[in-house]
Amino acid sequence: MEGKEEDVKLGANKFSERQPIGTSAQTDKDYKEPPPAPLFEPGELKSWSFYRAGIAEFVATFLFLYITILTVMGVSQAKTKCATVGIQGIAWAFGGMIFALVYCTAGISGGHINPAVTFGLFLARKLSLTRAIFYIVMQCLGAICGAGVVKGFQGDSKYEMLGGGANVVAHGYTLGSGLGAEIIGTFVLVYTVFSATDAKRNARDSHVPILAPLPIGFAVFLVHLATIPITGTGINPARSLGAAIIYNKSHAWDDHWIFWVGPFIGAALAAVYHQIVIRAIPFKTRA
């Protein structure tokens, strides 16, 4: 039938997808793959919505660092583990803030709040290079300001004594272990972002756009539970950069490259996996 998509030479199931039991009713409307975003889109620079989206990314990343770094500080300064929220509380702070902030900003900027997420979506041609660079710059600036406000509240000596929330590879782990943890952790996050915001699923399942922030925030929570003991969990270069700049101690910079290289590799792998393996977009054609 005209307009239908088929998988070519993949040995894929030729039968149409069925709606899982207990979800929204299946519709008859055909899904059409949206065209890829242009690499350069100069016209964006004249649009208020472009700058509004960048401001939203700045504010969201500012709030993200403010809440999460303060939570880390609270755990670090507690005399006993029973007097603090512990690692689980830190993980909830990161995951909960991502859930809330993605929900608040998704309709304005897409709710990236993470250069690795922006990079992955750029590789999938979901946004232009112009917008991707602008988002990453605003995210990093927001993270620096958020960490700076925390230092202002804590005071220089206390902030430095508690580690500033900076990401470092923990004692006993190799740089390879730290890099691997960042790659896999970011893969989990970005893969979840792709799956939760998949336009094809949105067209078929009306509940997907509403619930999208929940699995994204939960993925952040779970990754933090697993990797806080290894790297403090970066999976967000802006978060790592903001804390490192404000803390500004040599050991925070020694391993800092891991918190850029790892997330960007993980994001790239997630983009390739979702676009090529899960969606098989390069192999699809129209009859």
mmCIF file of N, CA, C and O in Angstrom, residues 196-283:
data_model
loop_
_atom_site.group_PDB
_atom_site.id
_atom_site.type_symbol
_atom_site.label_atom_id
_atom_site.label_comp_id
_atom_site.label_asym_id
_atom_site.label_seq_id
_atom_site.Cartn_x
_atom_site.Cartn_y
_atom_site.Cartn_z
ATOM 1 N N ALA A 196 12.029 6.908 24.678
ATOM 2 C CA ALA A 196 10.908 7.603 25.316
ATOM 3 C C ALA A 196 10.357 8.729 24.463
ATOM 4 O O ALA A 196 9.205 9.135 24.645
ATOM 5 N N THR A 197 11.161 9.239 23.545
ATOM 6 C CA THR A 197 10.725 10.380 22.724
ATOM 7 C C THR A 197 10.576 10.007 21.253
ATOM 8 O O THR A 197 10.448 10.884 20.398
ATOM 9 N N ASP A 198 10.588 8.719 20.953
ATOM 10 C CA ASP A 198 10.494 8.258 19.570
ATOM 11 C C ASP A 198 9.219 8.788 18.923
ATOM 12 O O ASP A 198 8.115 8.534 19.398
ATOM 13 N N ALA A 199 9.361 9.519 17.825
ATOM 14 C CA ALA A 199 8.203 10.120 17.164
ATOM 15 C C ALA A 199 7.231 9.068 16.648
ATOM 16 O O ALA A 199 6.021 9.294 16.595
ATOM 17 N N LYS A 200 7.745 7.908 16.256
ATOM 18 C CA LYS A 200 6.860 6.852 15.765
ATOM 19 C C LYS A 200 5.972 6.331 16.886
ATOM 20 O O LYS A 200 4.785 6.076 16.698
ATOM 21 N N ARG A 201 6.553 6.182 18.074
ATOM 22 C CA ARG A 201 5.758 5.737 19.214
ATOM 23 C C ARG A 201 4.756 6.808 19.620
ATOM 24 O O ARG A 201 3.634 6.500 20.021
ATOM 25 N N ASN A 202 5.176 8.076 19.531
ATOM 26 C CA ASN A 202 4.258 9.161 19.862
ATOM 27 C C ASN A 202 3.042 9.163 18.959
ATOM 28 O O ASN A 202 1.923 9.462 19.386
ATOM 29 N N ALA A 203 3.260 8.838 17.685
ATOM 30 C CA ALA A 203 2.150 8.820 16.738
ATOM 31 C C ALA A 203 1.194 7.665 17.015
ATOM 32 O O ALA A 203 -0.002 7.744 16.738
ATOM 33 N N ARG A 204 1.707 6.583 17.595
ATOM 34 C CA ARG A 204 0.889 5.397 17.815
ATOM 35 C C ARG A 204 0.322 5.332 19.223
ATOM 36 O O ARG A 204 -0.811 4.915 19.433
ATOM 37 N N ASP A 205 1.132 5.750 20.197
ATOM 38 C CA ASP A 205 0.743 5.616 21.598
ATOM 39 C C ASP A 205 0.578 6.997 22.212
ATOM 40 O O ASP A 205 1.566 7.683 22.466
ATOM 41 N N SER A 206 -0.633 7.396 22.495
ATOM 42 C CA SER A 206 -0.891 8.758 22.963
ATOM 43 C C SER A 206 -0.296 9.031 24.338
ATOM 44 O O SER A 206 -0.065 10.177 24.702
ATOM 45 N N HIS A 207 -0.031 7.974 25.110
ATOM 46 C CA HIS A 207 0.488 8.177 26.467
ATOM 47 C C HIS A 207 1.991 8.418 26.496
ATOM 48 O O HIS A 207 2.526 8.869 27.507
ATOM 49 N N VAL A 208 2.707 8.143 25.395
ATOM 50 C CA VAL A 208 4.162 8.219 25.404
ATOM 51 C C VAL A 208 4.685 9.624 25.697
ATOM 52 O O VAL A 208 5.565 9.802 26.539
ATOM 53 N N PRO A 209 4.189 10.698 25.034
ATOM 54 C CA PRO A 209 4.724 12.033 25.328
ATOM 55 C C PRO A 209 4.528 12.450 26.776
ATOM 56 O O PRO A 209 5.347 13.168 27.340
ATOM 57 N N ILE A 210 3.442 12.018 27.386
ATOM 58 C CA ILE A 210 3.160 12.396 28.773
ATOM 59 C C ILE A 210 4.118 11.700 29.728
ATOM 60 O O ILE A 210 4.606 12.287 30.690
ATOM 61 N N LEU A 211 4.422 10.440 29.454
ATOM 62 C CA LEU A 211 5.244 9.649 30.369
ATOM 63 C C LEU A 211 6.740 9.746 30.078
ATOM 64 O O LEU A 211 7.536 9.226 30.849
ATOM 65 N N ALA A 212 7.152 10.387 28.985
ATOM 66 C CA ALA A 212 8.554 10.395 28.582
ATOM 67 C C ALA A 212 9.520 10.834 29.687
ATOM 68 O O ALA A 212 10.569 10.207 29.859
ATOM 69 N N PRO A 213 9.238 11.908 30.462
ATOM 70 C CA PRO A 213 10.206 12.306 31.497
ATOM 71 C C PRO A 213 10.426 11.249 32.575
ATOM 72 O O PRO A 213 11.499 11.227 33.188
ATOM 73 N N LEU A 214 9.443 10.395 32.809
ATOM 74 C CA LEU A 214 9.559 9.411 33.887
ATOM 75 C C LEU A 214 10.650 8.380 33.619
ATOM 76 O O LEU A 214 11.541 8.204 34.469
ATOM 77 N N PRO A 215 10.652 7.676 32.484
ATOM 78 C CA PRO A 215 11.738 6.716 32.251
ATOM 79 C C PRO A 215 13.103 7.374 32.131
ATOM 80 O O PRO A 215 14.115 6.772 32.508
ATOM 81 N N ILE A 216 13.150 8.607 31.624
ATOM 82 C CA ILE A 216 14.436 9.302 31.517
ATOM 83 C C ILE A 216 15.000 9.583 32.904
ATOM 84 O O ILE A 216 16.168 9.319 33.187
ATOM 85 N N GLY A 217 14.164 10.123 33.788
ATOM 86 C CA GLY A 217 14.607 10.375 35.159
ATOM 87 C C GLY A 217 14.960 9.099 35.890
ATOM 88 O O GLY A 217 15.937 9.042 36.648
ATOM 89 N N PHE A 218 14.198 8.043 35.647
ATOM 90 C CA PHE A 218 14.459 6.763 36.324
ATOM 91 C C PHE A 218 15.770 6.161 35.837
ATOM 92 O O PHE A 218 16.504 5.545 36.620
ATOM 93 N N ALA A 219 16.074 6.334 34.541
ATOM 94 C CA ALA A 219 17.344 5.845 34.015
ATOM 95 C C ALA A 219 18.512 6.553 34.690
ATOM 96 O O ALA A 219 19.521 5.935 35.048
ATOM 97 N N VAL A 220 18.393 7.866 34.876
ATOM 98 C CA VAL A 220 19.442 8.628 35.566
ATOM 99 C C VAL A 220 19.608 8.116 36.995
ATOM 100 O O VAL A 220 20.735 7.940 37.481
ATOM 101 N N PHE A 221 18.501 7.868 37.671
ATOM 102 C CA PHE A 221 18.538 7.333 39.041
ATOM 103 C C PHE A 221 19.284 6.002 39.097
ATOM 104 O O PHE A 221 20.185 5.804 39.929
ATOM 105 N N LEU A 222 18.951 5.084 38.210
ATOM 106 C CA LEU A 222 19.564 3.758 38.234
ATOM 107 C C LEU A 222 21.047 3.804 37.891
ATOM 108 O O LEU A 222 21.864 3.110 38.515
ATOM 109 N N VAL A 223 21.402 4.622 36.913
ATOM 110 C CA VAL A 223 22.820 4.741 36.548
ATOM 111 C C VAL A 223 23.628 5.305 37.717
ATOM 112 O O VAL A 223 24.747 4.855 37.985
ATOM 113 N N HIS A 224 23.065 6.261 38.434
ATOM 114 C CA HIS A 224 23.768 6.807 39.597
ATOM 115 C C HIS A 224 23.951 5.760 40.691
ATOM 116 O O HIS A 224 25.010 5.697 41.318
ATOM 117 N N LEU A 225 22.951 4.945 40.929
ATOM 118 C CA LEU A 225 23.102 3.882 41.920
ATOM 119 C C LEU A 225 24.281 2.979 41.577
ATOM 120 O O LEU A 225 25.023 2.538 42.466
ATOM 121 N N ALA A 226 24.452 2.705 40.279
ATOM 122 C CA ALA A 226 25.490 1.766 39.861
ATOM 123 C C ALA A 226 26.878 2.387 39.842
ATOM 124 O O ALA A 226 27.865 1.718 40.191
ATOM 125 N N THR A 227 26.989 3.655 39.448
ATOM 126 C CA THR A 227 28.320 4.214 39.168
ATOM 127 C C THR A 227 28.799 5.302 40.114
ATOM 128 O O THR A 227 29.929 5.772 39.966
ATOM 129 N N ILE A 228 27.994 5.710 41.080
ATOM 130 C CA ILE A 228 28.498 6.665 42.068
ATOM 131 C C ILE A 228 29.773 6.154 42.748
ATOM 132 O O ILE A 228 30.734 6.915 42.925
ATOM 133 N N PRO A 229 29.862 4.867 43.124
ATOM 134 C CA PRO A 229 31.105 4.396 43.759
ATOM 135 C C PRO A 229 32.311 4.397 42.839
ATOM 136 O O PRO A 229 33.447 4.305 43.310
ATOM 137 N N ILE A 230 32.113 4.492 41.519
ATOM 138 C CA ILE A 230 33.226 4.421 40.576
ATOM 139 C C ILE A 230 33.711 5.818 40.175
ATOM 140 O O ILE A 230 34.904 6.129 40.290
ATOM 141 N N THR A 231 32.803 6.650 39.697
ATOM 142 C CA THR A 231 33.187 7.975 39.193
ATOM 143 C C THR A 231 32.404 9.111 39.833
ATOM 144 O O THR A 231 32.599 10.272 39.470
ATOM 145 N N GLY A 232 31.515 8.809 40.757
ATOM 146 C CA GLY A 232 30.609 9.824 41.260
ATOM 147 C C GLY A 232 29.470 10.059 40.286
ATOM 148 O O GLY A 232 28.572 10.848 40.548
ATOM 149 N N THR A 233 29.522 9.384 39.155
ATOM 150 C CA THR A 233 28.561 9.444 38.053
ATOM 151 C C THR A 233 28.527 10.815 37.395
ATOM 152 O O THR A 233 27.969 11.770 37.918
ATOM 153 N N GLY A 234 29.131 10.850 36.222
ATOM 154 C CA GLY A 234 29.073 12.053 35.404
ATOM 155 C C GLY A 234 27.887 11.940 34.453
ATOM 156 O O GLY A 234 26.838 12.497 34.695
ATOM 157 N N ILE A 235 28.066 11.191 33.371
ATOM 158 C CA ILE A 235 27.108 10.977 32.270
ATOM 159 C C ILE A 235 26.506 12.291 31.773
ATOM 160 O O ILE A 235 25.517 12.286 31.046
ATOM 161 N N ASN A 236 27.093 13.394 32.174
ATOM 162 C CA ASN A 236 26.632 14.722 31.786
ATOM 163 C C ASN A 236 27.840 15.655 31.834
ATOM 164 O O ASN A 236 28.236 16.127 32.911
ATOM 165 N N PRO A 237 28.472 15.926 30.671
ATOM 166 C CA PRO A 237 29.683 16.755 30.672
ATOM 167 C C PRO A 237 29.492 18.134 31.286
ATOM 168 O O PRO A 237 30.427 18.671 31.902
ATOM 169 N N ALA A 238 28.305 18.722 31.148
ATOM 170 C CA ALA A 238 28.067 20.042 31.739
ATOM 171 C C ALA A 238 28.108 19.961 33.257
ATOM 172 O O ALA A 238 28.689 20.835 33.920
ATOM 173 N N ARG A 239 27.504 18.936 33.817
ATOM 174 C CA ARG A 239 27.513 18.748 35.274
ATOM 175 C C ARG A 239 28.951 18.603 35.777
ATOM 176 O O ARG A 239 29.347 19.201 36.774
ATOM 177 N N SER A 240 29.758 17.783 35.067
ATOM 178 C CA SER A 240 31.142 17.564 35.470
ATOM 179 C C SER A 240 31.977 18.826 35.305
ATOM 180 O O SER A 240 32.806 19.147 36.160
ATOM 181 N N LEU A 241 31.755 19.560 34.213
ATOM 182 C CA LEU A 241 32.522 20.781 33.972
ATOM 183 C C LEU A 241 32.194 21.856 34.994
ATOM 184 O O LEU A 241 33.104 22.502 35.537
ATOM 185 N N GLY A 242 30.909 22.058 35.282
ATOM 186 C CA GLY A 242 30.518 23.087 36.239
ATOM 187 C C GLY A 242 31.140 22.859 37.608
ATOM 188 O O GLY A 242 31.692 23.784 38.214
ATOM 189 N N ALA A 243 31.077 21.609 38.082
ATOM 190 C CA ALA A 243 31.651 21.300 39.392
ATOM 191 C C ALA A 243 33.172 21.435 39.380
ATOM 192 O O ALA A 243 33.775 21.922 40.346
ATOM 193 N N ALA A 244 33.812 21.006 38.286
ATOM 194 C CA ALA A 244 35.277 21.068 38.214
ATOM 195 C C ALA A 244 35.773 22.509 38.179
ATOM 196 O O ALA A 244 36.776 22.846 38.825
ATOM 197 N N ILE A 245 35.099 23.372 37.437
ATOM 198 C CA ILE A 245 35.538 24.768 37.335
ATOM 199 C C ILE A 245 35.414 25.485 38.678
ATOM 200 O O ILE A 245 36.320 26.216 39.099
ATOM 201 N N ILE A 246 34.308 25.282 39.354
ATOM 202 C CA ILE A 246 34.109 25.969 40.637
ATOM 203 C C ILE A 246 34.992 25.374 41.732
ATOM 204 O O ILE A 246 35.547 26.102 42.564
ATOM 205 N N TYR A 247 35.181 24.057 41.728
ATOM 206 C CA TYR A 247 36.055 23.410 42.714
ATOM 207 C C TYR A 247 37.521 23.730 42.389
ATOM 208 O O TYR A 247 38.304 24.106 43.265
ATOM 209 N N ASN A 248 37.914 23.516 41.123
ATOM 210 C CA ASN A 248 39.203 23.946 40.571
ATOM 211 C C ASN A 248 40.417 23.446 41.363
ATOM 212 O O ASN A 248 41.307 24.221 41.716
ATOM 213 N N LYS A 249 40.448 22.143 41.603
ATOM 214 C CA LYS A 249 41.617 21.500 42.199
ATOM 215 C C LYS A 249 42.226 20.550 41.181
ATOM 216 O O LYS A 249 41.524 19.993 40.341
ATOM 217 N N SER A 250 43.515 20.342 41.279
ATOM 218 C CA SER A 250 44.229 19.582 40.248
ATOM 219 C C SER A 250 43.659 18.175 40.053
ATOM 220 O O SER A 250 43.532 17.706 38.924
ATOM 221 N N HIS A 251 43.326 17.487 41.154
ATOM 222 C CA HIS A 251 42.849 16.118 40.996
ATOM 223 C C HIS A 251 41.477 16.054 40.329
ATOM 224 O O HIS A 251 41.107 15.023 39.773
ATOM 225 N N ALA A 252 40.731 17.163 40.357
ATOM 226 C CA ALA A 252 39.443 17.189 39.667
ATOM 227 C C ALA A 252 39.645 17.321 38.161
ATOM 228 O O ALA A 252 38.771 16.918 37.383
ATOM 229 N N TRP A 253 40.790 17.867 37.745
ATOM 230 C CA TRP A 253 41.078 18.029 36.318
ATOM 231 C C TRP A 253 41.849 16.861 35.739
ATOM 232 O O TRP A 253 41.852 16.661 34.516
ATOM 233 N N ASP A 254 42.525 16.081 36.595
ATOM 234 C CA ASP A 254 43.357 14.985 36.104
ATOM 235 C C ASP A 254 42.564 14.003 35.243
ATOM 236 O O ASP A 254 43.020 13.557 34.191
ATOM 237 N N ASP A 255 41.383 13.647 35.707
ATOM 238 C CA ASP A 255 40.567 12.651 35.005
ATOM 239 C C ASP A 255 39.376 13.283 34.285
ATOM 240 O O ASP A 255 38.464 12.571 33.861
ATOM 241 N N HIS A 256 39.394 14.601 34.149
ATOM 242 C CA HIS A 256 38.200 15.274 33.633
ATOM 243 C C HIS A 256 37.850 14.854 32.205
ATOM 244 O O HIS A 256 36.669 14.850 31.833
ATOM 245 N N TRP A 257 38.864 14.511 31.420
ATOM 246 C CA TRP A 257 38.608 14.113 30.027
ATOM 247 C C TRP A 257 37.654 12.930 29.961
ATOM 248 O O TRP A 257 36.878 12.787 28.992
ATOM 249 N N ILE A 258 37.692 12.065 30.971
ATOM 250 C CA ILE A 258 36.814 10.885 30.992
ATOM 251 C C ILE A 258 35.349 11.300 30.956
ATOM 252 O O ILE A 258 34.508 10.630 30.328
ATOM 253 N N PHE A 259 35.037 12.420 31.584
ATOM 254 C CA PHE A 259 33.642 12.839 31.720
ATOM 255 C C PHE A 259 33.141 13.626 30.506
ATOM 256 O O PHE A 259 32.002 14.101 30.511
ATOM 257 N N TRP A 260 34.005 13.734 29.499
ATOM 258 C CA TRP A 260 33.575 14.229 28.185
ATOM 259 C C TRP A 260 33.636 13.107 27.156
ATOM 260 O O TRP A 260 32.677 12.864 26.431
ATOM 261 N N VAL A 261 34.755 12.419 27.122
ATOM 262 C CA VAL A 261 34.932 11.347 26.137
ATOM 263 C C VAL A 261 33.929 10.212 26.365
ATOM 264 O O VAL A 261 33.275 9.741 25.421
ATOM 265 N N GLY A 262 33.807 9.777 27.632
ATOM 266 C CA GLY A 262 32.892 8.670 27.940
ATOM 267 C C GLY A 262 31.453 8.969 27.559
ATOM 268 O O GLY A 262 30.825 8.199 26.814
ATOM 269 N N PRO A 263 30.868 10.081 28.037
ATOM 270 C CA PRO A 263 29.485 10.400 27.667
ATOM 271 C C PRO A 263 29.268 10.579 26.172
ATOM 272 O O PRO A 263 28.241 10.166 25.636
ATOM 273 N N PHE A 264 30.223 11.181 25.462
ATOM 274 C CA PHE A 264 30.033 11.388 24.030
ATOM 275 C C PHE A 264 30.102 10.065 23.271
ATOM 276 O O PHE A 264 29.348 9.857 22.314
ATOM 277 N N ILE A 265 30.984 9.158 23.698
ATOM 278 C CA ILE A 265 31.021 7.830 23.061
ATOM 279 C C ILE A 265 29.725 7.074 23.357
ATOM 280 O O ILE A 265 29.124 6.469 22.458
ATOM 281 N N GLY A 266 29.288 7.112 24.615
ATOM 282 C CA GLY A 266 28.045 6.422 24.978
ATOM 283 C C GLY A 266 26.851 6.966 24.224
ATOM 284 O O GLY A 266 25.986 6.198 23.767
ATOM 285 N N ALA A 267 26.795 8.287 24.065
ATOM 286 C CA ALA A 267 25.689 8.905 23.334
ATOM 287 C C ALA A 267 25.720 8.506 21.862
ATOM 288 O O ALA A 267 24.669 8.230 21.258
ATOM 289 N N ALA A 268 26.913 8.477 21.269
ATOM 290 C CA ALA A 268 27.040 8.088 19.860
ATOM 291 C C ALA A 268 26.609 6.641 19.654
ATOM 292 O O ALA A 268 25.897 6.321 18.688
ATOM 293 N N LEU A 269 27.022 5.761 20.550
ATOM 294 C CA LEU A 269 26.634 4.357 20.443
ATOM 295 C C LEU A 269 25.120 4.192 20.578
ATOM 296 O O LEU A 269 24.503 3.397 19.858
ATOM 297 N N ALA A 270 24.516 4.943 21.491
ATOM 298 C CA ALA A 270 23.065 4.864 21.675
ATOM 299 C C ALA A 270 22.336 5.360 20.435
ATOM 300 O O ALA A 270 21.325 4.781 20.012
ATOM 301 N N ALA A 271 22.838 6.439 19.827
ATOM 302 C CA ALA A 271 22.218 6.976 18.614
ATOM 303 C C ALA A 271 22.299 5.966 17.476
ATOM 304 O O ALA A 271 21.311 5.726 16.766
ATOM 305 N N VAL A 272 23.468 5.362 17.300
ATOM 306 C CA VAL A 272 23.637 4.367 16.242
ATOM 307 C C VAL A 272 22.737 3.156 16.499
ATOM 308 O O VAL A 272 22.074 2.652 15.580
ATOM 309 N N TYR A 273 22.719 2.687 17.734
ATOM 310 C CA TYR A 273 21.919 1.506 18.072
ATOM 311 C C TYR A 273 20.433 1.747 17.820
ATOM 312 O O TYR A 273 19.750 0.926 17.213
ATOM 313 N N HIS A 274 19.939 2.884 18.267
ATOM 314 C CA HIS A 274 18.509 3.153 18.109
ATOM 315 C C HIS A 274 18.134 3.384 16.654
ATOM 316 O O HIS A 274 17.152 2.825 16.156
ATOM 317 N N GLN A 275 18.921 4.194 15.954
ATOM 318 C CA GLN A 275 18.570 4.550 14.583
ATOM 319 C C GLN A 275 18.764 3.394 13.600
ATOM 320 O O GLN A 275 17.956 3.214 12.682
ATOM 321 N N ILE A 276 19.838 2.606 13.796
ATOM 322 C CA ILE A 276 20.157 1.558 12.834
ATOM 323 C C ILE A 276 19.576 0.199 13.230
ATOM 324 O O ILE A 276 18.967 -0.493 12.407
ATOM 325 N N VAL A 277 19.736 -0.177 14.490
ATOM 326 C CA VAL A 277 19.289 -1.507 14.909
ATOM 327 C C VAL A 277 17.803 -1.512 15.273
ATOM 328 O O VAL A 277 17.032 -2.334 14.768
ATOM 329 N N ILE A 278 17.391 -0.613 16.153
ATOM 330 C CA ILE A 278 16.011 -0.616 16.622
ATOM 331 C C ILE A 278 15.047 -0.113 15.556
ATOM 332 O O ILE A 278 14.042 -0.766 15.242
ATOM 333 N N ARG A 279 15.330 1.042 14.990
ATOM 334 C CA ARG A 279 14.432 1.632 13.996
ATOM 335 C C ARG A 279 14.771 1.244 12.565
ATOM 336 O O ARG A 279 13.925 1.345 11.674
ATOM 337 N N ALA A 280 15.998 0.790 12.321
ATOM 338 C CA ALA A 280 16.443 0.375 10.989
ATOM 339 C C ALA A 280 16.156 1.441 9.940
ATOM 340 O O ALA A 280 15.795 1.141 8.804
ATOM 341 N N ILE A 281 16.338 2.696 10.308
ATOM 342 C CA ILE A 281 15.987 3.804 9.414
ATOM 343 C C ILE A 281 16.772 3.791 8.107
ATOM 344 O O ILE A 281 16.203 4.003 7.026
ATOM 345 N N PRO A 282 18.081 3.486 8.105
ATOM 346 C CA PRO A 282 18.799 3.475 6.826
ATOM 347 C C PRO A 282 18.321 2.401 5.858
ATOM 348 O O PRO A 282 18.593 2.473 4.660
ATOM 349 N N PHE A 283 17.628 1.360 6.368
ATOM 350 C CA PHE A 283 17.226 0.241 5.536
ATOM 351 C C PHE A 283 15.756 0.305 5.103
ATOM 352 O O PHE A 283 15.253 -0.626 4.505
#
